[in-house]
Coordinates of C-alpha atoms and ligand atoms in Angstrom, one line a residue:
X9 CA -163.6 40.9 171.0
X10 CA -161.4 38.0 171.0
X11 CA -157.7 38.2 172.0
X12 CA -155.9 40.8 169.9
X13 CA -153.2 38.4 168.3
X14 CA -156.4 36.0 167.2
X15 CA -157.2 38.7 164.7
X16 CA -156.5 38.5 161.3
X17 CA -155.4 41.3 159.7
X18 CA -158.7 42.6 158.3
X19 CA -160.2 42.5 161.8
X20 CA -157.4 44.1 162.9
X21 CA -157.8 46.9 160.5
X22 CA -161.6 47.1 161.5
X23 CA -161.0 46.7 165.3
X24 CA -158.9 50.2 164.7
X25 CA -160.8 51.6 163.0
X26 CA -163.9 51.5 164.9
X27 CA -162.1 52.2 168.0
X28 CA -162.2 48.8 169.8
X29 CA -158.6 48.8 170.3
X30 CA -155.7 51.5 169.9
X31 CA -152.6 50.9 168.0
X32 CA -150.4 50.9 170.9
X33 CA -152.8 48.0 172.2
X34 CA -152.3 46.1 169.8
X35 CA -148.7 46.3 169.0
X36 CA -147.7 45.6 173.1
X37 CA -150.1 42.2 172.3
X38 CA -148.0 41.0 169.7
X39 CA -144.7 42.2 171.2
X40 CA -146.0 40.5 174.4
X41 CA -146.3 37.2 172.6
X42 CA -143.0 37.5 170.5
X43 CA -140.9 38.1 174.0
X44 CA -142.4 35.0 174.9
X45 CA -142.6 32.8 172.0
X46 CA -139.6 33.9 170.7
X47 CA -136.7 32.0 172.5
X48 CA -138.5 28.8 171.5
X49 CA -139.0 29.9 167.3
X50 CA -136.2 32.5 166.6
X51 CA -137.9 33.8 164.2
X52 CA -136.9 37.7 164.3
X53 CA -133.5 39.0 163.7
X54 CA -133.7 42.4 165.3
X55 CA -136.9 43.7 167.4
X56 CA -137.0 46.9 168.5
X57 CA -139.9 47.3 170.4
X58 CA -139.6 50.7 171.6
X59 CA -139.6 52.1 168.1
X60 CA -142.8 49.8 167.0
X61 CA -144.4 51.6 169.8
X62 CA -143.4 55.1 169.1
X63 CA -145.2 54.3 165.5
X64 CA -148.1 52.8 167.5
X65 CA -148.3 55.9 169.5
X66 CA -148.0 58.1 166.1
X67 CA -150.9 55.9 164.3
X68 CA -153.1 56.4 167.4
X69 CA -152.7 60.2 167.3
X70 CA -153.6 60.3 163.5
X71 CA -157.1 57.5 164.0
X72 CA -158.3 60.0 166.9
X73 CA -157.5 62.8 164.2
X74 CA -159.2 61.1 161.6
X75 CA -162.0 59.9 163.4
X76 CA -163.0 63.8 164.4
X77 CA -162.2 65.0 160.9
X78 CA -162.2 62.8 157.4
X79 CA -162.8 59.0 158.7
X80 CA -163.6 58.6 155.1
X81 CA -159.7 59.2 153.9
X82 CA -158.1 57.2 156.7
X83 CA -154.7 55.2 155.5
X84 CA -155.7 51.4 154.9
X85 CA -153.3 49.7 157.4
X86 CA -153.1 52.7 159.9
X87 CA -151.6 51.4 163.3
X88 CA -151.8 47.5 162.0
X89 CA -148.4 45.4 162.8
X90 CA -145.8 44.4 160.4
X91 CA -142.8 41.9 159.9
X92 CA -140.4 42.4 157.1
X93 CA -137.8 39.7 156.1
X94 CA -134.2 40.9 157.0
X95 CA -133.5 41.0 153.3
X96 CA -135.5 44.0 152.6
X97 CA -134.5 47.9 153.6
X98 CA -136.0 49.2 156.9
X99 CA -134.6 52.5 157.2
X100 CA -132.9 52.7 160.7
X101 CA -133.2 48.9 160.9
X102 CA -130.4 46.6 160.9
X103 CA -130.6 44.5 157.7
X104 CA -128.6 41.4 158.0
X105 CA -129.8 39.2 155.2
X106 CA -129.6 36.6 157.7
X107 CA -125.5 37.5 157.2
X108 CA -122.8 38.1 159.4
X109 CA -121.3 40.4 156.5
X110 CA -124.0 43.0 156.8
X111 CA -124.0 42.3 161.0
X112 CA -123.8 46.4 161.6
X113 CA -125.7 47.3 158.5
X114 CA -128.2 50.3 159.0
X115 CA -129.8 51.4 155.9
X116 CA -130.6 54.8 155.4
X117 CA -133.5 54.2 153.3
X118 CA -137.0 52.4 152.9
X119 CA -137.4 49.3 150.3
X120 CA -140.5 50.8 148.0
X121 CA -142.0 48.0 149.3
X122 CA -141.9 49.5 153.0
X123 CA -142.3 53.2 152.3
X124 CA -145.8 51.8 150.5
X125 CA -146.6 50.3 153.8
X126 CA -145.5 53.2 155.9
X127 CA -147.6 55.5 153.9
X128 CA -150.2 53.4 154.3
X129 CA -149.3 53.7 158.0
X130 CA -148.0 50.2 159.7
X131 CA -146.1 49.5 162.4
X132 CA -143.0 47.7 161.7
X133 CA -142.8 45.1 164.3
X134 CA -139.0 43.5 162.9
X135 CA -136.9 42.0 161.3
X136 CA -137.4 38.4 160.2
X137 CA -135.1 35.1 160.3
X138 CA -133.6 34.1 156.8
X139 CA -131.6 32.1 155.3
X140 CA -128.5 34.0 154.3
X141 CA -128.9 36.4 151.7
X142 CA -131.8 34.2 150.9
X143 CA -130.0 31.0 149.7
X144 CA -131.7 28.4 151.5
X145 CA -135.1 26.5 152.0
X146 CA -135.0 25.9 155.6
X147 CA -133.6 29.1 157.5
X148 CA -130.3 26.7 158.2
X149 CA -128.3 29.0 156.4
X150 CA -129.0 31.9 158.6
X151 CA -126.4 33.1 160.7
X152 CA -128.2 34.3 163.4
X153 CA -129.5 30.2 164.2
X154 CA -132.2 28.5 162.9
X155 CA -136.3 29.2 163.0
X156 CA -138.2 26.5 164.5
X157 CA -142.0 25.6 162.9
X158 CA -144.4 26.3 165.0
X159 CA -146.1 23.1 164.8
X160 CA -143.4 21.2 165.7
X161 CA -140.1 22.6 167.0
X162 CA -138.0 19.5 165.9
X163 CA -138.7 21.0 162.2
X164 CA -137.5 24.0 160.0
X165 CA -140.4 26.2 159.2
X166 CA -139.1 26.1 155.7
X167 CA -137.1 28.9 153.7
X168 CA -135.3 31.5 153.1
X169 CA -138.3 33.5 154.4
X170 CA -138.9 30.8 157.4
X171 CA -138.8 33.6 160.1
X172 CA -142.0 35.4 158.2
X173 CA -144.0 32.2 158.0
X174 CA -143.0 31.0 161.5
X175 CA -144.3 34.8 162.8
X176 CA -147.6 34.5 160.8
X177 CA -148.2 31.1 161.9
X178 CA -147.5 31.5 165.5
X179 CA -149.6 34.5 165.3
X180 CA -146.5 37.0 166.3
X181 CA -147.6 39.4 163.3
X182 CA -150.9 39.4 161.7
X183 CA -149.0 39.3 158.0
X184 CA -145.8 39.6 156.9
X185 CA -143.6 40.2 153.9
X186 CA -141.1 37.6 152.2
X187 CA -139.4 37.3 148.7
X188 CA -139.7 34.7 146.6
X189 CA -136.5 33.6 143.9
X190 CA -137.1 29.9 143.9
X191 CA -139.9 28.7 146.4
X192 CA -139.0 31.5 149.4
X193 CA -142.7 32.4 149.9
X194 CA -144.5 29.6 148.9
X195 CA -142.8 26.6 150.8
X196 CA -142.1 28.0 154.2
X197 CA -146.1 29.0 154.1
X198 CA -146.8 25.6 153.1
X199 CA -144.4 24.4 155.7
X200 CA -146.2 26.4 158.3
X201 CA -149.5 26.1 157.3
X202 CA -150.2 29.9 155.8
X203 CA -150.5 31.2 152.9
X204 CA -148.1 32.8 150.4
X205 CA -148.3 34.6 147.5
X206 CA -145.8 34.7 144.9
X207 CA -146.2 38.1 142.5
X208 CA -145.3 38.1 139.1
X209 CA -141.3 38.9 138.7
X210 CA -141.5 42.7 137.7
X211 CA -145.0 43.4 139.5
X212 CA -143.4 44.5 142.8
X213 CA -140.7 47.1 143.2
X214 CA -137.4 45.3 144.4
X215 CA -135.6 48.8 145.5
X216 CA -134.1 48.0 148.6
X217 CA -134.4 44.2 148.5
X218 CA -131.0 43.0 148.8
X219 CA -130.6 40.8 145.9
X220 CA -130.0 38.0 145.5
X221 CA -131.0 36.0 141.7
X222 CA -131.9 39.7 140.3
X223 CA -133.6 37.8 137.1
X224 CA -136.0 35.3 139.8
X225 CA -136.2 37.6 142.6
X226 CA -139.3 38.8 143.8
X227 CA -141.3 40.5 146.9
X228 CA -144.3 38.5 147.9
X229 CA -146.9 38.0 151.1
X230 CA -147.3 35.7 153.6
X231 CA -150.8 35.9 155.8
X232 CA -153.5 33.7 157.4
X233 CA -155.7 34.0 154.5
X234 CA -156.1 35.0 150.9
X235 CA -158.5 38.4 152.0
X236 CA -155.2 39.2 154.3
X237 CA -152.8 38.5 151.4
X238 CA -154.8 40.3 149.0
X239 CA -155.2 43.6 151.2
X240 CA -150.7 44.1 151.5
X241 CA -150.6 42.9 147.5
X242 CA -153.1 46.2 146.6
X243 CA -151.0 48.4 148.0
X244 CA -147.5 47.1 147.0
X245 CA -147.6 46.3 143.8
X246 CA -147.0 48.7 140.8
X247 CA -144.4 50.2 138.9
X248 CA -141.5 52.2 140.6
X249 CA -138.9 54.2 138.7
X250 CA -136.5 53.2 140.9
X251 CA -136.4 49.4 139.8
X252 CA -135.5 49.2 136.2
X253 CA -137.1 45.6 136.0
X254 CA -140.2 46.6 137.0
X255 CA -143.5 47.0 135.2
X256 CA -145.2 49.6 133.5
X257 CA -148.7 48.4 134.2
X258 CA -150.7 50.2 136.4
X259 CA -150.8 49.5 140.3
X260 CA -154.0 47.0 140.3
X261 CA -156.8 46.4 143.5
X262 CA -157.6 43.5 143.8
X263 CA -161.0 42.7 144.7
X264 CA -161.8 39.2 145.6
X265 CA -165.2 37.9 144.8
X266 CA -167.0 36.8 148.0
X267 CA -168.9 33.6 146.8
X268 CA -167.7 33.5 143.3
X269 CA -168.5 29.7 141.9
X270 CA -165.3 28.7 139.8
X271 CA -167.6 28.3 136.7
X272 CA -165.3 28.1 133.6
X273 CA -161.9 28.0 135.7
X274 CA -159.9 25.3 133.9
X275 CA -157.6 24.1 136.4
X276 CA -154.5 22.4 134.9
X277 CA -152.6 19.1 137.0
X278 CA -148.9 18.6 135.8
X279 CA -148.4 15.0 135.5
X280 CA -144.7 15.8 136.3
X281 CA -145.8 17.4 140.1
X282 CA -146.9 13.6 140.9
X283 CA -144.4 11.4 140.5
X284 CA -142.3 9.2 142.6
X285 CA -140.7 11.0 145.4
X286 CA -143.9 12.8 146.1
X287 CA -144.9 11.9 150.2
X288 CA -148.1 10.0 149.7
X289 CA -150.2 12.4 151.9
X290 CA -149.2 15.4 150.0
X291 CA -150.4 13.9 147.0
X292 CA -153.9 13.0 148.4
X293 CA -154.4 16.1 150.1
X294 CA -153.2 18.2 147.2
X295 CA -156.0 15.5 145.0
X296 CA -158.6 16.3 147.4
X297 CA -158.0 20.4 147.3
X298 CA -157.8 19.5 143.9
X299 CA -161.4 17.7 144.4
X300 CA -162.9 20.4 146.3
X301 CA -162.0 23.3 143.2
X302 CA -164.1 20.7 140.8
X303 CA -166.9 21.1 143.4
X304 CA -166.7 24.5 143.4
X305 CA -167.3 24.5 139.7
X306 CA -163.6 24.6 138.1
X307 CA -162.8 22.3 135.1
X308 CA -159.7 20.0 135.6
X309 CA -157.7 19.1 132.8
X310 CA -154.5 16.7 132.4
X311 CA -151.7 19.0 131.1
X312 CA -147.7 18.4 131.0
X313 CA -144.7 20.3 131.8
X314 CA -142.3 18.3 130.3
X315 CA -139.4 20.3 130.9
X316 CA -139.9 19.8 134.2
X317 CA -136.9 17.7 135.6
X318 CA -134.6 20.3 134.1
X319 CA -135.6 22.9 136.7
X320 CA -133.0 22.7 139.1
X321 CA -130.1 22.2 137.4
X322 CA -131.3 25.4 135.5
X323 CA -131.9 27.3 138.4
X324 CA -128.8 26.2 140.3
X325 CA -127.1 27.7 137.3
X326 CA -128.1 31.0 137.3
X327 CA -129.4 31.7 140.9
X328 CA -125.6 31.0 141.7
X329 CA -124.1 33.0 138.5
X330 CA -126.3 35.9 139.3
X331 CA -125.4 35.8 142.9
X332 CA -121.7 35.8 142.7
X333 CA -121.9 38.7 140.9
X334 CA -124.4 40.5 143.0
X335 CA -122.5 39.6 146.0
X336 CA -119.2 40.6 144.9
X337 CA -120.3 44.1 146.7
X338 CA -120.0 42.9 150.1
X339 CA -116.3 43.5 150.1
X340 CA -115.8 45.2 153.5
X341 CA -115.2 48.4 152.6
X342 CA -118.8 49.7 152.1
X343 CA -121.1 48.0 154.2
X344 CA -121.3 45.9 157.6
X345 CA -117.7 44.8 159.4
X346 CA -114.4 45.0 157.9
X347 CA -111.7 42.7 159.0
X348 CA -108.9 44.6 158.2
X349 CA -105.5 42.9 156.3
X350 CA -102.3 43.9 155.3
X351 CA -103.6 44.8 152.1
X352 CA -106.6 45.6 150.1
X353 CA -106.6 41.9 149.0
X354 CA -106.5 40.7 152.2
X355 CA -108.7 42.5 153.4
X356 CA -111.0 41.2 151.3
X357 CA -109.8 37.6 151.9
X358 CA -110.5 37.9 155.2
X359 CA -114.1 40.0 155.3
X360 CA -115.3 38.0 152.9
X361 CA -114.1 34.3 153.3
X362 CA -114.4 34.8 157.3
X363 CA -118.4 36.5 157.8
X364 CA -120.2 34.6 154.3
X365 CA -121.3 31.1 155.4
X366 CA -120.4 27.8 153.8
X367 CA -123.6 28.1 151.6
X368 CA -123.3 31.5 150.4
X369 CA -119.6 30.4 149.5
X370 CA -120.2 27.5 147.7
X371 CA -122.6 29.7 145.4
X372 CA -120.4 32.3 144.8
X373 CA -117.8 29.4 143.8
X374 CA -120.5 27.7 141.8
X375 CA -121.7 31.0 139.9
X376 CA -118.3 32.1 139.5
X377 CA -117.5 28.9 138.0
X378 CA -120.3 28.8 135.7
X379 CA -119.7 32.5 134.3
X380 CA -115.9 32.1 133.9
X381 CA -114.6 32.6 130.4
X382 CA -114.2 28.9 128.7
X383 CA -117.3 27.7 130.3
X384 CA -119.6 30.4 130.1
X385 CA -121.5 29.1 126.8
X386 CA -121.5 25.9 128.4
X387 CA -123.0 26.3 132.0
X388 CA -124.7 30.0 132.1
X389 CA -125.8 30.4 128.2
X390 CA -126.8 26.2 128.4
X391 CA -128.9 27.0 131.4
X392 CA -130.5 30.3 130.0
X393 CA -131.7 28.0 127.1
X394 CA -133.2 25.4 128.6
X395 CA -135.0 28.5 131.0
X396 CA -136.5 29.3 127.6
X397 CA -137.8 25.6 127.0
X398 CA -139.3 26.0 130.9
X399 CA -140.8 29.4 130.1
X400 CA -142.2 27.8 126.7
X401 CA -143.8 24.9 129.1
X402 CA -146.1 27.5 130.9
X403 CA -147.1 29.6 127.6
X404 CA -148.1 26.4 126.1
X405 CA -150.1 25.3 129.2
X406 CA -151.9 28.7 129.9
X407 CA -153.7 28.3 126.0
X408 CA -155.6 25.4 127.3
X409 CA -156.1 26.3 131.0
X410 CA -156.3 29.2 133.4
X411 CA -154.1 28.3 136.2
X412 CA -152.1 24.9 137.4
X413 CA -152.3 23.3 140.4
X414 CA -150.1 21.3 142.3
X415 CA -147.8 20.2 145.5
X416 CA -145.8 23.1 147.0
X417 CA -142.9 20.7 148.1
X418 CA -142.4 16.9 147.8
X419 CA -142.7 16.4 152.2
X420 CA -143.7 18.6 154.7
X421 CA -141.4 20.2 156.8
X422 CA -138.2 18.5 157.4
X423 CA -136.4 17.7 160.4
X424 CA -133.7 20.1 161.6
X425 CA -130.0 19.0 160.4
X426 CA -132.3 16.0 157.8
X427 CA -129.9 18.1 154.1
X428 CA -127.2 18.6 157.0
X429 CA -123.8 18.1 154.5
X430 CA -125.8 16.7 151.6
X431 CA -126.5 20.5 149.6
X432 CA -128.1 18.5 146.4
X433 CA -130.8 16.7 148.5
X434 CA -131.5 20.0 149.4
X435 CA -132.2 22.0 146.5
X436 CA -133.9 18.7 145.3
X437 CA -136.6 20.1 147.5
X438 CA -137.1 23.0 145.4
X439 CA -138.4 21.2 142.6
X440 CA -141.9 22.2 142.5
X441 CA -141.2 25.8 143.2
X442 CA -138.3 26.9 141.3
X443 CA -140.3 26.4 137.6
X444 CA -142.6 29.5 138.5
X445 CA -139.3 31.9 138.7
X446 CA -137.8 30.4 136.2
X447 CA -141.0 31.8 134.1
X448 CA -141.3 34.7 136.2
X449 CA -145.0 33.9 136.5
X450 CA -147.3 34.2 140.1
X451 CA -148.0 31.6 142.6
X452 CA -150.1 31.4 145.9
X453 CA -149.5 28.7 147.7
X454 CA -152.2 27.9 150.6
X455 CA -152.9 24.7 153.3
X456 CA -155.0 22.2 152.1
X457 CA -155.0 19.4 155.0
X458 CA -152.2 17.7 157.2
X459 CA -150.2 14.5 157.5
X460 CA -150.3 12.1 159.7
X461 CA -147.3 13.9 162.3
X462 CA -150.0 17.0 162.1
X463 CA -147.3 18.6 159.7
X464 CA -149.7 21.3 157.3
X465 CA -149.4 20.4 153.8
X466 CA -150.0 23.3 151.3
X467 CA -150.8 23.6 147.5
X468 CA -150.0 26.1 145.3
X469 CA -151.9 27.1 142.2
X470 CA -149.4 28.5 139.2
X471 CA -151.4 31.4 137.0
X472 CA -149.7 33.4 133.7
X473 CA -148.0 36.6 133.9
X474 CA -149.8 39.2 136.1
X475 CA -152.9 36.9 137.1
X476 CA -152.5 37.5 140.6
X477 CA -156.3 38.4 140.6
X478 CA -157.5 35.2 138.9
X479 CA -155.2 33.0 141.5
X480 CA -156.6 34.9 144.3
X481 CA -160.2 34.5 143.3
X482 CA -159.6 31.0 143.4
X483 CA -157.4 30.3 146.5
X484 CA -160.7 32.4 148.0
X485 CA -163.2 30.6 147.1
X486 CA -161.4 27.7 148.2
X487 CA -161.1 29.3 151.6
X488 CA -164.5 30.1 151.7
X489 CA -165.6 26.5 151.3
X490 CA -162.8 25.0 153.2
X491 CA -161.1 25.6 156.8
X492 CA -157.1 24.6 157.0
X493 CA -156.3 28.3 156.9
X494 CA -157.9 28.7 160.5
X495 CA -156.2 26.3 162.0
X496 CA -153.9 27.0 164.5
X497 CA -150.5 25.1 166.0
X498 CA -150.5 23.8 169.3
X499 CA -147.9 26.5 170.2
X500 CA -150.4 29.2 169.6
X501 CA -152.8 27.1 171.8
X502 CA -150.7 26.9 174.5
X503 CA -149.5 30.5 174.9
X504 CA -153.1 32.2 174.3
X505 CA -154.8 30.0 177.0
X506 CA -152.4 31.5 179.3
Ligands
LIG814 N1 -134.4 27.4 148.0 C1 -134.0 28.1 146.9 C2 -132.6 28.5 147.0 O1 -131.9 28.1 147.9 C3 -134.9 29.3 146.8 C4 -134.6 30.4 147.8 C5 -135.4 31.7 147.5 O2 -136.5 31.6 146.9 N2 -134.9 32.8 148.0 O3 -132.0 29.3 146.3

């Protein structure tokens, strides 16, 4: 067997299951190679490796138990490692949100998400790096320093969940999970060079996600490969009581079909994904992935999105709006540090204006701004209108084809400090990515070549509502016939030959 971090999360699952390796083997592996990767990516927040190995210990007990008794009923991920991004609920985990506010916050409870998993029976390896409270697209924002990609340490990994994709892709944690509101899945994995799937906004529980956009926010998966993705997805998505905004139709299981041809896929290419702006090596190795779907069998159709350019303005409307009003909670008196004032008010003053960071401020400014009586119709109710004419855009696209595909982000991954006091280049970034939450519809986003810095370019194909199976299928076959998702950075390289 090859070195227990080179697995990918189905072997893993296999290798435990037919006894080739024990839990507790396998989880030392990957906290051996995090204790020595970690100081050069940063891409946990908290690690607690004695308690990942207690569960190791506990999932070895029940595979010798079920190997003697009912190997037939034995829990899908039993004893396979896990990172969660810092915004999610890990009871007896710090979550931090990647904020300084929530510094000493324990949470007494599971996100659905993780109590899926844990019944399932993983092994919670950590927390992972974010931007805070997930406002970001590079991990900057975090207060606890930035991630570092993999591939070259110079670069962000991408963001806000830049700690999950730097883990998967440095092969830290055979999968992890991330949340997407604007691009949060999708264009760290395509900055790191994994893939990343996007669900469906209502499709995944969000109890215990710390929210952030609550009308955009959603739980996704980040994985070497589509199989990988696929297995987590099965078992986390499905309604839950506990999330009002989530849906009523059934958990699904995906099954991905092995050499399925892409006969009768109409693939749709947004003339408003290619325009100027675009680094030329994205756009040819999105054309050739593109290329290599026609080969496969798909049909590939011209269509527009003409509401396009509107996208983040709209977003950077309501993402803010929403989050000044979900983060008016963090007050100091009920969760994390309090700095104590004279008074209530200044207490307030102080917790908040002294442990938020200059990004989460400037939202809570901006969304205050844009809800405040007087401009309300013009700023929030404007932007919710032109959402509509976004939403309209993908309706009117998904009569004529079955999914869309297109860039993830206009570059690769940027240089640490490049948006450094310049916010609007920043979100510029997101352009690509924020239209999907806008709609609330799925998106995977996968590696489809490299430039010319050996940076991984990714692509991301856009389905309708609750088509997660159908993108899948696809982004499978096109792993099947292709092989960017096997390639490793030069930092894995490295460390393994040691
Ligand atoms: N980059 C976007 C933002 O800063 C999206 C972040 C996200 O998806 N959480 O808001």
């Amino acid at each position: 067997m090859s070195h227990p971090t080179d697995l990918t999360l189905t072997q893993a699952v296999q290798a435990l299951q037919n006894g080739e390796i024990s839990s507790r083997e396998l989880t030392q592996a990957y906290l051996d190679r995090i204790e020595r990767i970690e100081p050069d990516l940063n891409a946990f927040i908290t690690l607690e490796p004695e308690v990942a190995l207690a569960q190791a210990d506990e999932a070895d007990r029940k595979l010798v138990e079920f190997s003697k008794t009912r190997p037939e009923s034995v829990l899908p991920l039993l004893g396979v490692p896990i990172a969660i991004k810092d915004v999610l609920a890990v009871k007896g985990l710090r979550a931090t949100a990647g904020s300084k506010i929530l510094e000493s916050f324990v949470p007494p409870y599971d996100a659905t998400v993780v109590e899926r998993l844990r019944e399932a029976g993983v092994v919670i390896l950590g927390k992972t790096n974010t931007d805070e409270f997930a406002m970001g697209s590079s991990t900057e924002n975090s207060a606890y320093g930035v991630t570092h990609n993999p591939w070259d340490l110079s670069r962000v990994p991408g963001g806000s969940s830049g700690g999950s994709a730097a883990a998967v892709a440095a092969r830290m944690t055979p999968v992890a999970l991330g949340t997407d509101t604007g691009g949060s899945v999708r264009q760290p994995a395509s900055f790191c060079g994994v893939t990343g799937l996007k669900t469906t906004y209502g499709r995944v529980s969000r109890y215990g996600l710390i929210a952030y956009g609550s009308s955009l926010d959603t739980v996704g998966v980040l994985g070497q490969n589509v199989t990988d993705v696929a297995l987590i997805y099965n078992l986390i998505n499905g309604p839950d009581e506990r999330d009002a905004t989530s849906s009523h139709n059934p958990q699904e299981e995906i099954t991905l079909k092995g050499n399925g041809t892409l006969q009768n896929v109409r693939v749709g290419v947004p003339g408003e994904y290619f325009r100027e702006g675009l680094q030329a090596e994205v756009e040819s190795a999105v054309r050739e992935a593109i290329q290599v779907l026609e080969s496969l069998g798909a049909e590939i159709h011209a269509i527009q999105l003409p509401h396009t350019q509107y996208a983040v303005p709209v977003y950077y409307l309501i993402a803010p709006a929403e989050a000044s009003a979900n983060l008016a909670r963090f007050d100091g008196l009920r969760y994390g540090p309090r700095l104590k004032g004279e008074n209530l008010r200044d207490t307030y003053t102080n917790t908040r204006g002294q442990l938020f960071g200059r990004e989460t401020k400037r939202r809570i400014m901006l969304g205050t701004y844009a809800l405040s009586a007087g401009y309300q119709d013009a700023y929030y109710g404007k932007a919710q209108k032109v959402r509509t004419l976004i939403q309209r855009d993908f309706e009117e696209a998904f009569e004529t084809v079955d999914v869309i595909a297109a860039p993830v982000a206009p570059t690769t991954a940027f240089e640490i400090g490049a948006h450094r006091g310049d916010p609007l280049s920043m979100y510029l970034e997101d352009i690509f990515t924020l239209p999907a939450n806008l709609a609330g519809v799925p998106g995977i986003a996968f590696p489809v070549g490299f430039d010319s810095r050996s940076l991984p370019i990714g692509m991301q194909l856009i389905g309708s509502h609750f088509q997660e199976q159908g993108l899948m299928n696809i982004a499978h076959c096109y792993q099947n016939s292709t092989d960017w998702h096997t390639m490793k950075a030069d930092l894995y390289r490295t460390y393994a030959d040691e």
